[in-house]
Amino acid sequence: MGILWFGGNIYTMQSEGDAAEAVYTENDIIQAVGTYQKLYHDYYQRIDEEINLLGKTMLPGLIDSHMHIIRHGLKLLRLDLSKMQSANEVKEALKNRTANLAPGEWLIGEGWNENQWENKTIIHKSELDEISPDNPMMLTRICRHAVLANSRAIKLAGINEQTQNPQGGIIVRDDQGETTGYFLDTAQDIIKEAMPQVSQQYLEQVIKIAVDDLLSKGLVGGHTEDLYYFGGFDKTYGAFKNAIGPANKFKAHLLVHHEVMADMIRENLGYGDGTAYVELGAIKIFADGALGGRTAWLTTDYADDPGNKGVAIHEKGELEEIVKVARSHQLPVAVHVIGDRAIEEVAAILKQHPLTTSARDRIIHGQILNERALDMLKELPVIVDIQPSFVTSDFPWAITRLGKNKLSLAYAWKTMLENGIHCAGGSDAPIEEVSPLRGIQAAVLRKSAYDGKIYMPYEHLSIYEAVQLYTQGSAYAINQETTRGMIAEHYKADFIILSEDIFNTDPDRIEQIPVFMTVVDGEVVYQNKAE
Ligand SMILES: [Zn+2]
């Protein structure tokens, strides 16, 4: 009937340092937490398995508060450009890949990042045409806010000299007005729409591959945004429900892109609906772009691009209209905002249109604040979904974009927590690696992956605070803080077991701690055989 877990450091996360000797679970629920002796005495007739943790460390299962599961799976399947150190290395990889393509088949690459290249010049479409004039090519930048395309793809997308920039996007052109192959923000969609659609079966396979990887990283669940991009609501939601369930346990909370909100409503579905493993969440809206392509919407000019303050994805009034539609169906929203101007804009709209239910609105990223934006956030019952590993990937180049003066409230996680703002931790995978341990280490150390320097050390979190982001933080964001995110009576039996004690280790090592086991609803769904 039940399992008695014992023999390790069991951190309950009910308060800092709080630990127990043993946990007794039945099916998906924690029945009791206490000493081995007491639990054995109370439950010995119902215990049918004892699991000895062998001195390892048990924590509540970690939950990634912002990711894109399908894109993560595609990254595992597609050509990964994210580790490459030069444009030549990227081109070499593309050349090798084209050799195996059928005529007309698309070459999709993921995650190039010119900030990692010695020469930071972005590849021109003519260089891609040289590699493959006949196979259409689309290469997504690490930030997902820009793509590179070759001439074949541009032609299939129907883009020519007359094509205007779409609202919220830029088709980059040279002095002669010729496209360079670089497409920013909503301009990416023109290329993507020219791609053949994937089947639901394929999506199911991609989700399963992604989930297996997530479980191995210690994640028992994730809040994911996918429903708009791969052939629409019904197909994608259907794929999630088929791929994840009692036989493939993982807790997926799906944000609903506003473009498919009407499809969800048509199906008579709303916030929190779904299965025990796949449920629907807040309405996802983009307010601005991203820092890498200088499209995050700022109150001031980019330090390295005078006259440019970034991009508002929606025309004035449009974003408010979307929020109003969501409110008319009692739906919370989750808004992508990176720049301080965008945060002010969104905070004002949320204040104007408060939720009338107990659900929670979310600000995704909330990376660059100013005093006024911080004050506005403080006043709102809003969650901020932060991605601690951005600090390791964005510095030092973020300083070039923002200028030193704008850094005082950038990536300001400690300040947000101290101001009583609820934060949840995530990766935005596949933008960042999916590992929650990597995120925890980044929140604690704030060390750049490029130069090894520490950026804004006054914003660093304690290990406990950082683990909280991925446990109670992510649970709170979706109103599940009374059933998930802690090891306590009547909570869900979701755990991870780490091979080392995360609270008593050199913070520089956190990312390398092996995940020994992942447990969802009392079932061991991942076990590291090497440990
Ligand atoms: Zn995202």
mmCIF file of C-alpha atoms and ligand atoms in Angstrom, residues 66 68 225 284 364-365 428 431, ligand 1:
data_model
loop_
_atom_site.group_PDB
_atom_site.id
_atom_site.type_symbol
_atom_site.label_atom_id
_atom_site.label_comp_id
_atom_site.label_asym_id
_atom_site.label_seq_id
_atom_site.Cartn_x
_atom_site.Cartn_y
_atom_site.Cartn_z
ATOM 1 C CA HIS A 66 8.776 28.845 -17.493
ATOM 2 C CA HIS A 68 8.834 25.440 -23.824
ATOM 3 C CA GLU A 225 4.175 27.507 -23.376
ATOM 4 C CA LYS A 284 0.402 34.135 -22.528
ATOM 5 C CA ILE A 364 7.587 36.432 -17.278
ATOM 6 C CA HIS A 365 11.233 37.551 -17.006
ATOM 7 C CA ASP A 428 12.989 29.362 -20.381
ATOM 8 C CA ILE A 431 16.885 29.284 -24.333
HETATM 9 ZN ZN ZN B 1 9.682 31.768 -22.966
#
